[in-house]
Amino acid sequence: MSGEMQSTSGDSGTNAEERAVKVTDEQAEGVSTERPTTVEGRCGYTHEASAVTGLGGVCCWRPTWGDTDRCIWHADVAQKPSRELESAAPTVGDRLDGAIFRDVELSGSDWLAGRTVTDARFVNCNLEDADVSGADLRYSHFEGVDAQSVNLRGSNLEHTEFHRTDLRGADLCGARLHYAVFDNARIAESTNFGNNVVYEEELLDAENDEFTSLRVQRELESNDDRMDRYEAAHWTYKELQQLTEENGLTAASRNYYLQQKDVRRREAWEYGSYPRALAKEAWRWTTGYGSNPWRVIATAAAVIVVCAVLFPLLGEVHAGTPSGTPVKYFFDPGMGLYYNFVVFLHSLYFSVVTFATLGYGDMQPVLIGAQAIAAAEALFGQLLMALLVFVMTRNVTWSE
């Protein structure tokens, strides 16, 4: 096509002939060469090489549009005709860095799919049902955009800002959202972010590779790359948790919170932070990362039963009688199953009382082993009771 984005690092022979070059007397002597920043009839918009990571700088050499000094893509004009935009749509591989879409009707369009449109501005546009899948939209700015049911599947939205943007029904499955900002953005249950963010999917694909072990994968892929993916996954889940919470989607917010914690747990195991990993595993199994009261109750029941078994094994528990002669409870294989079952029931009662720190005084540990278990169980009981209150309070907040 006649207009295109060209690299600023060099010019083709044709472009060199088209560009106007001013040569002074000093320049003729080889002092310097000065090129004008713009050429009549050409856009001349320049996108700096350092603006977006991984993309070089480009200069737009498309013809100017209308009465403006820029092409149709870079002219800061409202309500550009949709048909003219579509007819000038770039082919795959062409770049529209810095394009401006202000008050433009783009609903149902598909010519931005798979294109590079970094650092673009979409202001008060209609993108409803548009297909922008696979597009590179890094550092772009969406403000007041109706993007209901827009297809952003697999697009790169890192560092993109969404201000007052309606994303209800939008498909962002597989979209890269690291450092994306959602400010007063509207979403609904129909908004699809996928089961896992793309950064975690990439980590899981490497770990589940049938032909390449995780150790070999880490040798092929630098640790910094994997660490960056862990950080991006954690950041994205945290941002999605906040976004869904702001939109009243408490179930989705809870799910993103759990996924965020799970990413940190796997990261700790992979990079050898074993004390931190063990702490996260304990937090996961005992409380479901602080979200599951039934796990806290199950943990409490397990502590009570285990201590009830340990009391008669490692020490004696005495119970007072009206006559003043204490009754000793300890397991004795020679006394038969019924006797040992009765001993366990008495020990279970004492374990419950100790766990709840009731202190009836009708039974007490005597030997040092039983005393140590009783002290530890009392401490665990207080801790688990406090955790249960915390988790139930959090669940009430999430359910509102």
mmCIF file of C-alpha atoms in Angstrom:
data_model
loop_
_atom_site.group_PDB
_atom_site.id
_atom_site.type_symbol
_atom_site.label_atom_id
_atom_site.label_comp_id
_atom_site.label_asym_id
_atom_site.label_seq_id
_atom_site.Cartn_x
_atom_site.Cartn_y
_atom_site.Cartn_z
ATOM 1 C CA MET A 1 0.000 0.000 0.000
ATOM 2 C CA SER A 2 1.158 3.536 -0.590
ATOM 3 C CA GLY A 3 1.290 4.558 3.083
ATOM 4 C CA GLU A 4 3.307 2.564 5.562
ATOM 5 C CA MET A 5 5.269 2.722 8.829
ATOM 6 C CA GLN A 6 8.984 2.526 8.043
ATOM 7 C CA SER A 7 11.986 2.038 10.262
ATOM 8 C CA THR A 8 13.871 5.206 11.181
ATOM 9 C CA SER A 9 17.187 3.363 11.142
ATOM 10 C CA GLY A 10 17.506 3.667 7.337
ATOM 11 C CA ASP A 11 15.744 4.732 4.112
ATOM 12 C CA SER A 12 15.166 2.859 0.887
ATOM 13 C CA GLY A 13 16.305 4.394 -2.387
ATOM 14 C CA THR A 14 12.808 5.534 -3.289
ATOM 15 C CA ASN A 15 12.224 7.176 0.076
ATOM 16 C CA ALA A 16 15.585 8.917 -0.121
ATOM 17 C CA GLU A 17 14.540 10.509 -3.407
ATOM 18 C CA GLU A 18 11.166 11.550 -1.998
ATOM 19 C CA ARG A 19 12.519 13.127 1.178
ATOM 20 C CA ALA A 20 13.409 16.808 0.970
ATOM 21 C CA VAL A 21 16.987 17.375 2.041
ATOM 22 C CA LYS A 22 18.302 20.844 2.686
ATOM 23 C CA VAL A 23 21.985 21.221 2.069
ATOM 24 C CA THR A 24 23.767 24.411 3.138
ATOM 25 C CA ASP A 25 27.160 25.631 1.998
ATOM 26 C CA GLU A 26 28.704 24.220 5.165
ATOM 27 C CA GLN A 27 26.981 20.892 4.617
ATOM 28 C CA ALA A 28 28.395 20.747 1.090
ATOM 29 C CA GLU A 29 31.803 20.885 2.707
ATOM 30 C CA GLY A 30 30.846 17.856 4.828
ATOM 31 C CA VAL A 31 30.150 19.676 8.123
ATOM 32 C CA SER A 32 26.649 18.246 8.772
ATOM 33 C CA THR A 33 23.468 17.121 7.126
ATOM 34 C CA GLU A 34 20.078 18.403 8.254
ATOM 35 C CA ARG A 35 16.781 16.750 7.399
ATOM 36 C CA PRO A 36 13.435 18.445 8.002
ATOM 37 C CA THR A 37 11.237 16.698 10.564
ATOM 38 C CA THR A 38 8.282 16.584 8.173
ATOM 39 C CA VAL A 39 7.840 16.242 4.461
ATOM 40 C CA GLU A 40 4.971 17.848 2.621
ATOM 41 C CA GLY A 41 2.218 15.357 1.886
ATOM 42 C CA ARG A 42 3.534 12.741 4.289
ATOM 43 C CA CYS A 43 2.498 12.056 7.901
ATOM 44 C CA GLY A 44 5.947 11.946 9.506
ATOM 45 C CA TYR A 45 4.696 10.610 12.846
ATOM 46 C CA THR A 46 7.645 9.011 14.652
ATOM 47 C CA HIS A 47 7.374 6.320 17.274
ATOM 48 C CA GLU A 48 10.466 6.149 19.446
ATOM 49 C CA ALA A 49 12.358 2.869 19.597
ATOM 50 C CA SER A 50 12.396 2.955 23.418
ATOM 51 C CA ALA A 51 8.635 3.452 23.750
ATOM 52 C CA VAL A 52 7.680 -0.247 23.727
ATOM 53 C CA THR A 53 9.960 -3.118 24.660
ATOM 54 C CA GLY A 54 10.836 -5.408 21.749
ATOM 55 C CA LEU A 55 9.703 -3.021 19.020
ATOM 56 C CA GLY A 56 11.987 -0.721 17.089
ATOM 57 C CA GLY A 57 11.247 2.872 16.208
ATOM 58 C CA VAL A 58 9.184 3.639 13.121
ATOM 59 C CA CYS A 59 8.240 6.667 11.045
ATOM 60 C CA CYS A 60 4.825 6.850 9.405
ATOM 61 C CA TRP A 61 5.216 7.562 5.693
ATOM 62 C CA ARG A 62 1.519 7.447 4.863
ATOM 63 C CA PRO A 63 -0.051 10.332 2.915
ATOM 64 C CA THR A 64 -1.715 13.085 4.925
ATOM 65 C CA TRP A 65 -5.463 12.959 5.312
ATOM 66 C CA GLY A 66 -7.853 15.796 4.520
ATOM 67 C CA ASP A 67 -6.823 19.188 5.843
ATOM 68 C CA THR A 68 -4.588 17.709 8.537
ATOM 69 C CA ASP A 69 -0.837 17.316 8.528
ATOM 70 C CA ARG A 70 -1.109 13.680 9.612
ATOM 71 C CA CYS A 71 -2.420 10.482 8.061
ATOM 72 C CA ILE A 72 -5.896 9.215 8.830
ATOM 73 C CA TRP A 73 -4.544 7.114 11.693
ATOM 74 C CA HIS A 74 -2.512 9.782 13.488
ATOM 75 C CA ALA A 75 -4.728 12.818 12.875
ATOM 76 C CA ASP A 76 -6.254 13.894 16.193
ATOM 77 C CA VAL A 77 -9.711 14.386 14.704
ATOM 78 C CA ALA A 78 -13.027 13.211 16.091
ATOM 79 C CA GLN A 79 -15.490 11.018 14.218
ATOM 80 C CA LYS A 80 -13.233 9.708 11.488
ATOM 81 C CA PRO A 81 -15.285 7.845 8.874
ATOM 82 C CA SER A 82 -15.324 4.137 9.638
ATOM 83 C CA ARG A 83 -15.358 3.192 5.959
ATOM 84 C CA GLU A 84 -12.224 5.210 5.241
ATOM 85 C CA LEU A 85 -10.465 3.629 8.212
ATOM 86 C CA GLU A 86 -11.431 0.170 7.046
ATOM 87 C CA SER A 87 -10.318 0.836 3.469
ATOM 88 C CA ALA A 88 -6.941 2.064 4.766
ATOM 89 C CA ALA A 89 -6.595 -0.832 7.209
ATOM 90 C CA PRO A 90 -3.050 -2.175 7.426
ATOM 91 C CA THR A 91 -2.063 -5.679 6.474
ATOM 92 C CA VAL A 92 -0.622 -8.078 9.025
ATOM 93 C CA GLY A 93 2.884 -6.903 9.857
ATOM 94 C CA ASP A 94 2.194 -3.194 9.319
ATOM 95 C CA ARG A 95 2.201 -1.030 12.433
ATOM 96 C CA LEU A 96 -0.243 1.585 13.669
ATOM 97 C CA ASP A 97 1.709 2.751 16.714
ATOM 98 C CA GLY A 98 0.231 5.926 18.168
ATOM 99 C CA ALA A 99 -3.044 5.699 16.229
ATOM 100 C CA ILE A 100 -5.888 7.907 17.494
ATOM 101 C CA PHE A 101 -9.513 6.740 17.543
ATOM 102 C CA ARG A 102 -11.707 9.509 18.930
ATOM 103 C CA ASP A 103 -15.507 9.187 18.796
ATOM 104 C CA VAL A 104 -15.161 6.495 16.125
ATOM 105 C CA GLU A 105 -17.697 3.787 15.318
ATOM 106 C CA LEU A 106 -15.775 0.496 15.280
ATOM 107 C CA SER A 107 -18.497 -1.937 16.332
ATOM 108 C CA GLY A 108 -18.338 -5.268 14.549
ATOM 109 C CA SER A 109 -15.038 -4.443 12.835
ATOM 110 C CA ASP A 110 -12.298 -7.049 12.525
ATOM 111 C CA TRP A 111 -9.474 -5.255 10.706
ATOM 112 C CA LEU A 112 -7.513 -4.532 13.895
ATOM 113 C CA ALA A 113 -7.192 -8.238 14.737
ATOM 114 C CA GLY A 114 -3.581 -9.373 14.828
ATOM 115 C CA ARG A 115 -2.246 -5.864 14.162
ATOM 116 C CA THR A 116 0.369 -3.895 16.088
ATOM 117 C CA VAL A 117 -1.405 -0.845 17.547
ATOM 118 C CA THR A 118 0.770 0.060 20.525
ATOM 119 C CA ASP A 119 0.434 3.394 22.336
ATOM 120 C CA ALA A 120 -2.934 4.003 20.669
ATOM 121 C CA ARG A 121 -5.760 6.141 22.053
ATOM 122 C CA PHE A 122 -9.361 4.979 21.995
ATOM 123 C CA VAL A 123 -11.571 7.787 23.316
ATOM 124 C CA ASN A 124 -15.375 7.553 23.466
ATOM 125 C CA CYS A 125 -15.344 4.837 20.788
ATOM 126 C CA ASN A 126 -17.806 2.049 20.126
ATOM 127 C CA LEU A 127 -15.957 -1.279 20.009
ATOM 128 C CA GLU A 128 -18.988 -3.444 20.695
ATOM 129 C CA ASP A 129 -18.616 -6.920 19.135
ATOM 130 C CA ALA A 130 -15.353 -5.858 17.455
ATOM 131 C CA ASP A 131 -12.620 -8.434 16.853
ATOM 132 C CA VAL A 132 -9.268 -7.204 18.161
ATOM 133 C CA SER A 133 -7.938 -10.663 18.992
ATOM 134 C CA GLY A 134 -4.183 -11.181 18.866
ATOM 135 C CA ALA A 135 -3.493 -7.457 18.569
ATOM 136 C CA ASP A 136 -0.512 -5.799 20.234
ATOM 137 C CA LEU A 137 -2.119 -2.967 22.224
ATOM 138 C CA ARG A 138 0.604 -2.342 24.774
ATOM 139 C CA TYR A 139 0.612 1.106 26.402
ATOM 140 C CA SER A 140 -2.700 1.959 24.748
ATOM 141 C CA HIS A 141 -5.327 4.105 26.435
ATOM 142 C CA PHE A 142 -9.056 3.340 26.501
ATOM 143 C CA GLU A 143 -11.332 6.035 27.909
ATOM 144 C CA GLY A 144 -15.124 6.073 27.829
ATOM 145 C CA VAL A 145 -15.141 3.141 25.397
ATOM 146 C CA ASP A 146 -18.109 0.824 24.879
ATOM 147 C CA ALA A 147 -16.292 -2.494 24.523
ATOM 148 C CA GLN A 148 -19.147 -4.854 25.295
ATOM 149 C CA SER A 149 -18.585 -8.332 23.839
ATOM 150 C CA VAL A 150 -15.304 -7.201 22.256
ATOM 151 C CA ASN A 151 -12.945 -10.024 21.316
ATOM 152 C CA LEU A 152 -9.538 -9.362 22.902
ATOM 153 C CA ARG A 153 -8.572 -13.028 23.074
ATOM 154 C CA GLY A 154 -4.813 -13.497 22.976
ATOM 155 C CA SER A 155 -4.097 -9.770 22.697
ATOM 156 C CA ASN A 156 -1.188 -8.052 24.419
ATOM 157 C CA LEU A 157 -2.600 -5.464 26.833
ATOM 158 C CA GLU A 158 0.416 -4.941 29.072
ATOM 159 C CA HIS A 159 0.614 -1.389 30.486
ATOM 160 C CA THR A 160 -2.743 -0.613 28.860
ATOM 161 C CA GLU A 161 -5.147 1.680 30.731
ATOM 162 C CA PHE A 162 -8.911 1.147 30.791
ATOM 163 C CA HIS A 163 -10.737 4.212 32.142
ATOM 164 C CA ARG A 164 -14.531 4.167 32.274
ATOM 165 C CA THR A 165 -14.572 1.284 29.802
ATOM 166 C CA ASP A 166 -17.491 -1.142 29.549
ATOM 167 C CA LEU A 167 -16.055 -4.674 29.207
ATOM 168 C CA ARG A 168 -19.206 -6.641 29.970
ATOM 169 C CA GLY A 169 -19.256 -9.791 27.881
ATOM 170 C CA ALA A 170 -15.724 -9.148 26.606
ATOM 171 C CA ASP A 171 -13.437 -12.089 25.868
ATOM 172 C CA LEU A 172 -9.967 -11.530 27.351
ATOM 173 C CA CYS A 173 -8.995 -15.182 27.559
ATOM 174 C CA GLY A 174 -5.254 -15.509 27.030
ATOM 175 C CA ALA A 175 -4.725 -11.741 27.044
ATOM 176 C CA ARG A 176 -1.483 -10.455 28.570
ATOM 177 C CA LEU A 177 -2.508 -8.083 31.362
ATOM 178 C CA HIS A 178 0.680 -7.395 33.308
ATOM 179 C CA TYR A 179 0.564 -3.791 34.555
ATOM 180 C CA ALA A 180 -2.798 -3.221 32.866
ATOM 181 C CA VAL A 181 -4.884 -0.701 34.831
ATOM 182 C CA PHE A 182 -8.666 -0.930 35.202
ATOM 183 C CA ASP A 183 -10.067 2.363 36.515
ATOM 184 C CA ASN A 184 -13.854 2.434 36.875
ATOM 185 C CA ALA A 185 -14.064 -0.346 34.306
ATOM 186 C CA ARG A 186 -17.308 -2.322 34.142
ATOM 187 C CA ILE A 187 -17.290 -6.096 33.888
ATOM 188 C CA ALA A 188 -19.862 -8.822 34.468
ATOM 189 C CA GLU A 189 -19.965 -12.557 35.011
ATOM 190 C CA SER A 190 -19.987 -12.886 31.214
ATOM 191 C CA THR A 191 -16.568 -11.196 30.986
ATOM 192 C CA ASN A 192 -14.116 -14.001 30.256
ATOM 193 C CA PHE A 193 -10.556 -13.844 31.602
ATOM 194 C CA GLY A 194 -9.991 -17.592 31.223
ATOM 195 C CA ASN A 195 -9.361 -20.211 33.904
ATOM 196 C CA ASN A 196 -5.729 -19.115 34.341
ATOM 197 C CA VAL A 197 -3.880 -16.006 33.261
ATOM 198 C CA VAL A 198 -1.581 -16.548 30.278
ATOM 199 C CA TYR A 199 1.601 -16.225 32.361
ATOM 200 C CA GLU A 200 0.575 -19.132 34.589
ATOM 201 C CA GLU A 201 -0.480 -21.151 31.551
ATOM 202 C CA GLU A 202 3.027 -20.738 30.140
ATOM 203 C CA LEU A 203 4.542 -21.906 33.425
ATOM 204 C CA LEU A 204 2.200 -24.896 33.599
ATOM 205 C CA ASP A 205 2.900 -25.836 29.977
ATOM 206 C CA ALA A 206 6.611 -25.967 30.779
ATOM 207 C CA GLU A 207 6.068 -28.037 33.921
ATOM 208 C CA ASN A 208 3.715 -30.514 32.220
ATOM 209 C CA ASP A 209 5.830 -30.968 29.107
ATOM 210 C CA GLU A 210 6.045 -34.733 28.520
ATOM 211 C CA PHE A 211 9.404 -34.477 26.778
ATOM 212 C CA THR A 212 11.189 -31.800 28.781
ATOM 213 C CA SER A 213 11.584 -32.005 32.534
ATOM 214 C CA LEU A 214 11.249 -28.877 34.658
ATOM 215 C CA ARG A 215 14.981 -28.943 35.393
ATOM 216 C CA VAL A 216 15.867 -29.040 31.688
ATOM 217 C CA GLN A 217 13.193 -26.455 30.934
ATOM 218 C CA ARG A 218 14.756 -24.080 33.433
ATOM 219 C CA GLU A 219 18.142 -24.623 31.827
ATOM 220 C CA LEU A 220 16.699 -23.758 28.413
ATOM 221 C CA GLU A 221 14.757 -20.815 29.761
ATOM 222 C CA SER A 222 16.553 -18.364 32.019
ATOM 223 C CA ASN A 223 15.529 -18.130 35.660
ATOM 224 C CA ASP A 224 14.800 -14.438 35.149
ATOM 225 C CA ASP A 225 12.185 -15.260 32.498
ATOM 226 C CA ARG A 226 10.400 -17.732 34.768
ATOM 227 C CA MET A 227 10.626 -15.364 37.717
ATOM 228 C CA ASP A 228 9.148 -12.580 35.557
ATOM 229 C CA ARG A 229 6.266 -14.874 34.607
ATOM 230 C CA TYR A 230 5.602 -15.715 38.256
ATOM 231 C CA GLU A 231 5.609 -12.021 39.120
ATOM 232 C CA ALA A 232 3.349 -11.177 36.162
ATOM 233 C CA ALA A 233 0.897 -13.947 37.103
ATOM 234 C CA HIS A 234 0.767 -12.806 40.732
ATOM 235 C CA TRP A 235 0.303 -9.146 39.760
ATOM 236 C CA THR A 236 -2.433 -9.947 37.223
ATOM 237 C CA TYR A 237 -4.404 -12.100 39.653
ATOM 238 C CA LYS A 238 -4.204 -9.328 42.246
ATOM 239 C CA GLU A 239 -5.474 -6.754 39.744
ATOM 240 C CA LEU A 240 -8.314 -9.048 38.631
ATOM 241 C CA GLN A 241 -9.227 -9.680 42.275
ATOM 242 C CA GLN A 242 -9.578 -5.951 42.852
ATOM 243 C CA LEU A 243 -11.480 -5.441 39.576
ATOM 244 C CA THR A 244 -14.024 -8.174 40.294
ATOM 245 C CA GLU A 245 -14.438 -6.982 43.874
ATOM 246 C CA GLU A 246 -15.197 -3.435 42.674
ATOM 247 C CA ASN A 247 -17.855 -4.848 40.351
ATOM 248 C CA GLY A 248 -19.495 -6.950 43.074
ATOM 249 C CA LEU A 249 -18.351 -10.309 41.682
ATOM 250 C CA THR A 250 -17.405 -11.771 45.060
ATOM 251 C CA ALA A 251 -17.111 -15.386 43.896
ATOM 252 C CA ALA A 252 -14.695 -14.433 41.116
ATOM 253 C CA SER A 253 -12.755 -12.174 43.498
ATOM 254 C CA ARG A 254 -12.343 -15.068 45.931
ATOM 255 C CA ASN A 255 -11.175 -17.352 43.124
ATOM 256 C CA TYR A 256 -8.531 -14.884 41.911
ATOM 257 C CA TYR A 257 -7.313 -14.475 45.502
ATOM 258 C CA LEU A 258 -6.819 -18.237 45.792
ATOM 259 C CA GLN A 259 -5.022 -18.427 42.436
ATOM 260 C CA GLN A 260 -2.757 -15.563 43.455
ATOM 261 C CA LYS A 261 -1.749 -17.402 46.650
ATOM 262 C CA ASP A 262 -1.249 -20.666 44.758
ATOM 263 C CA VAL A 263 1.179 -19.008 42.336
ATOM 264 C CA ARG A 264 3.273 -17.761 45.256
ATOM 265 C CA ARG A 265 3.289 -21.243 46.825
ATOM 266 C CA ARG A 266 4.558 -22.937 43.657
ATOM 267 C CA GLU A 267 7.135 -20.193 43.164
ATOM 268 C CA ALA A 268 8.492 -20.794 46.697
ATOM 269 C CA TRP A 269 8.877 -24.535 46.037
ATOM 270 C CA GLU A 270 10.535 -24.027 42.640
ATOM 271 C CA TYR A 271 13.121 -21.555 43.881
ATOM 272 C CA GLY A 272 14.043 -23.393 47.067
ATOM 273 C CA SER A 273 12.413 -21.092 49.620
ATOM 274 C CA TYR A 274 11.454 -24.143 51.656
ATOM 275 C CA PRO A 275 10.528 -22.467 54.994
ATOM 276 C CA ARG A 276 8.239 -20.071 53.125
ATOM 277 C CA ALA A 277 6.900 -22.917 50.982
ATOM 278 C CA LEU A 278 6.119 -25.057 54.040
ATOM 279 C CA ALA A 279 4.375 -22.134 55.717
ATOM 280 C CA LYS A 280 2.239 -21.596 52.598
ATOM 281 C CA GLU A 281 1.441 -25.317 52.431
ATOM 282 C CA ALA A 282 0.315 -25.248 56.071
ATOM 283 C CA TRP A 283 -1.788 -22.149 55.404
ATOM 284 C CA ARG A 284 -3.276 -23.860 52.362
ATOM 285 C CA TRP A 285 -4.183 -27.171 54.006
ATOM 286 C CA THR A 286 -5.391 -25.823 57.340
ATOM 287 C CA THR A 287 -7.409 -22.795 56.187
ATOM 288 C CA GLY A 288 -7.566 -22.879 52.364
ATOM 289 C CA TYR A 289 -5.480 -19.682 52.321
ATOM 290 C CA GLY A 290 -7.793 -18.195 54.921
ATOM 291 C CA SER A 291 -10.972 -18.838 52.926
ATOM 292 C CA ASN A 292 -12.328 -22.263 53.972
ATOM 293 C CA PRO A 293 -13.786 -22.635 57.511
ATOM 294 C CA TRP A 294 -14.388 -26.355 56.970
ATOM 295 C CA ARG A 295 -10.664 -26.933 56.620
ATOM 296 C CA VAL A 296 -10.108 -25.170 59.936
ATOM 297 C CA ILE A 297 -12.757 -27.368 61.561
ATOM 298 C CA ALA A 298 -11.234 -30.502 60.008
ATOM 299 C CA THR A 299 -7.786 -29.474 61.266
ATOM 300 C CA ALA A 300 -9.162 -28.917 64.761
ATOM 301 C CA ALA A 301 -10.850 -32.338 64.736
ATOM 302 C CA ALA A 302 -7.600 -33.972 63.584
ATOM 303 C CA VAL A 303 -5.639 -32.308 66.418
ATOM 304 C CA ILE A 304 -8.211 -33.486 68.992
ATOM 305 C CA VAL A 305 -8.179 -37.103 67.767
ATOM 306 C CA VAL A 306 -4.380 -37.296 67.451
ATOM 307 C CA CYS A 307 -3.916 -35.933 70.984
ATOM 308 C CA ALA A 308 -6.557 -38.349 72.282
ATOM 309 C CA VAL A 309 -4.449 -41.220 70.928
ATOM 310 C CA LEU A 310 -1.159 -39.801 72.218
ATOM 311 C CA PHE A 311 -2.289 -39.206 75.813
ATOM 312 C CA PRO A 312 -2.580 -42.933 76.764
ATOM 313 C CA LEU A 313 0.517 -43.801 74.697
ATOM 314 C CA LEU A 314 3.020 -41.260 75.998
ATOM 315 C CA GLY A 315 1.716 -40.657 79.503
ATOM 316 C CA GLU A 316 -1.087 -41.272 81.944
ATOM 317 C CA VAL A 317 -4.255 -39.304 82.505
ATOM 318 C CA HIS A 318 -5.815 -39.564 85.952
ATOM 319 C CA ALA A 319 -9.409 -38.974 86.822
ATOM 320 C CA GLY A 320 -10.674 -38.305 90.332
ATOM 321 C CA THR A 321 -13.330 -40.484 92.025
ATOM 322 C CA PRO A 322 -15.654 -39.915 95.021
ATOM 323 C CA SER A 323 -13.502 -42.228 97.111
ATOM 324 C CA GLY A 324 -10.420 -40.150 96.310
ATOM 325 C CA THR A 325 -8.584 -42.950 94.516
ATOM 326 C CA PRO A 326 -7.509 -41.753 91.055
ATOM 327 C CA VAL A 327 -8.281 -43.816 87.962
ATOM 328 C CA LYS A 328 -5.396 -44.192 85.518
ATOM 329 C CA TYR A 329 -6.060 -44.299 81.805
ATOM 330 C CA PHE A 330 -3.431 -45.802 79.495
ATOM 331 C CA PHE A 331 -3.494 -48.321 76.661
ATOM 332 C CA ASP A 332 -2.840 -51.927 77.667
ATOM 333 C CA PRO A 333 -2.907 -54.539 74.835
ATOM 334 C CA GLY A 334 -3.390 -57.308 77.397
ATOM 335 C CA MET A 335 -6.701 -55.877 78.640
ATOM 336 C CA GLY A 336 -8.639 -56.442 75.410
ATOM 337 C CA LEU A 337 -10.319 -54.258 72.827
ATOM 338 C CA TYR A 338 -13.222 -53.055 74.984
ATOM 339 C CA TYR A 339 -10.950 -51.769 77.753
ATOM 340 C CA ASN A 340 -8.737 -49.877 75.324
ATOM 341 C CA PHE A 341 -11.781 -48.425 73.563
ATOM 342 C CA VAL A 342 -13.080 -47.089 76.906
ATOM 343 C CA VAL A 343 -9.643 -45.620 77.604
ATOM 344 C CA PHE A 344 -9.728 -43.877 74.212
ATOM 345 C CA LEU A 345 -13.187 -42.407 74.901
ATOM 346 C CA HIS A 346 -12.024 -40.958 78.231
ATOM 347 C CA SER A 347 -8.880 -39.632 76.541
ATOM 348 C CA LEU A 348 -10.981 -38.119 73.764
ATOM 349 C CA TYR A 349 -13.102 -36.299 76.333
ATOM 350 C CA PHE A 350 -9.985 -34.972 78.040
ATOM 351 C CA SER A 351 -8.571 -33.917 74.644
ATOM 352 C CA VAL A 352 -11.710 -31.901 73.813
ATOM 353 C CA VAL A 353 -11.660 -30.185 77.194
ATOM 354 C CA THR A 354 -7.979 -29.368 76.814
ATOM 355 C CA PHE A 355 -8.410 -28.112 73.226
ATOM 356 C CA ALA A 356 -11.202 -25.775 74.323
ATOM 357 C CA THR A 357 -9.256 -24.791 77.487
ATOM 358 C CA LEU A 358 -12.340 -25.432 79.626
ATOM 359 C CA GLY A 359 -10.338 -26.751 82.601
ATOM 360 C CA TYR A 360 -13.024 -28.748 84.436
ATOM 361 C CA GLY A 361 -10.398 -30.344 86.669
ATOM 362 C CA ASP A 362 -12.033 -33.781 86.686
ATOM 363 C CA MET A 363 -9.109 -35.216 84.691
ATOM 364 C CA GLN A 364 -5.482 -34.219 84.539
ATOM 365 C CA PRO A 365 -2.234 -35.338 82.853
ATOM 366 C CA VAL A 366 0.306 -36.865 85.222
ATOM 367 C CA LEU A 367 3.430 -37.978 83.385
ATOM 368 C CA ILE A 368 5.624 -35.516 81.528
ATOM 369 C CA GLY A 369 4.595 -36.816 78.079
ATOM 370 C CA ALA A 370 0.895 -36.223 78.686
ATOM 371 C CA GLN A 371 1.602 -32.806 80.187
ATOM 372 C CA ALA A 372 3.589 -31.709 77.116
ATOM 373 C CA ILE A 373 0.826 -32.858 74.767
ATOM 374 C CA ALA A 374 -1.824 -31.061 76.852
ATOM 375 C CA ALA A 375 0.126 -27.807 76.789
ATOM 376 C CA ALA A 376 0.677 -27.985 73.010
ATOM 377 C CA GLU A 377 -2.968 -28.860 72.367
ATOM 378 C CA ALA A 378 -4.206 -25.931 74.422
ATOM 379 C CA LEU A 379 -2.055 -23.551 72.372
ATOM 380 C CA PHE A 380 -3.178 -25.087 69.067
ATOM 381 C CA GLY A 381 -6.773 -24.883 70.242
ATOM 382 C CA GLN A 382 -6.579 -21.140 70.868
ATOM 383 C CA LEU A 383 -4.859 -20.566 67.527
ATOM 384 C CA LEU A 384 -7.356 -22.620 65.512
ATOM 385 C CA MET A 385 -10.343 -21.022 67.238
ATOM 386 C CA ALA A 386 -9.015 -17.567 66.346
ATOM 387 C CA LEU A 387 -8.411 -18.704 62.756
ATOM 388 C CA LEU A 388 -11.953 -20.060 62.523
ATOM 389 C CA VAL A 389 -13.402 -16.693 63.565
ATOM 390 C CA PHE A 390 -11.136 -14.903 61.061
ATOM 391 C CA VAL A 391 -12.043 -17.207 58.156
ATOM 392 C CA MET A 392 -15.770 -17.078 58.867
ATOM 393 C CA THR A 393 -15.667 -13.274 59.054
ATOM 394 C CA ARG A 394 -13.849 -13.119 55.714
ATOM 395 C CA ASN A 395 -16.411 -15.460 54.136
ATOM 396 C CA VAL A 396 -19.228 -13.242 55.361
ATOM 397 C CA THR A 397 -17.499 -10.257 53.731
ATOM 398 C CA TRP A 398 -17.046 -12.173 50.462
ATOM 399 C CA SER A 399 -20.690 -13.257 50.448
ATOM 400 C CA GLU A 400 -22.057 -9.709 50.737
#
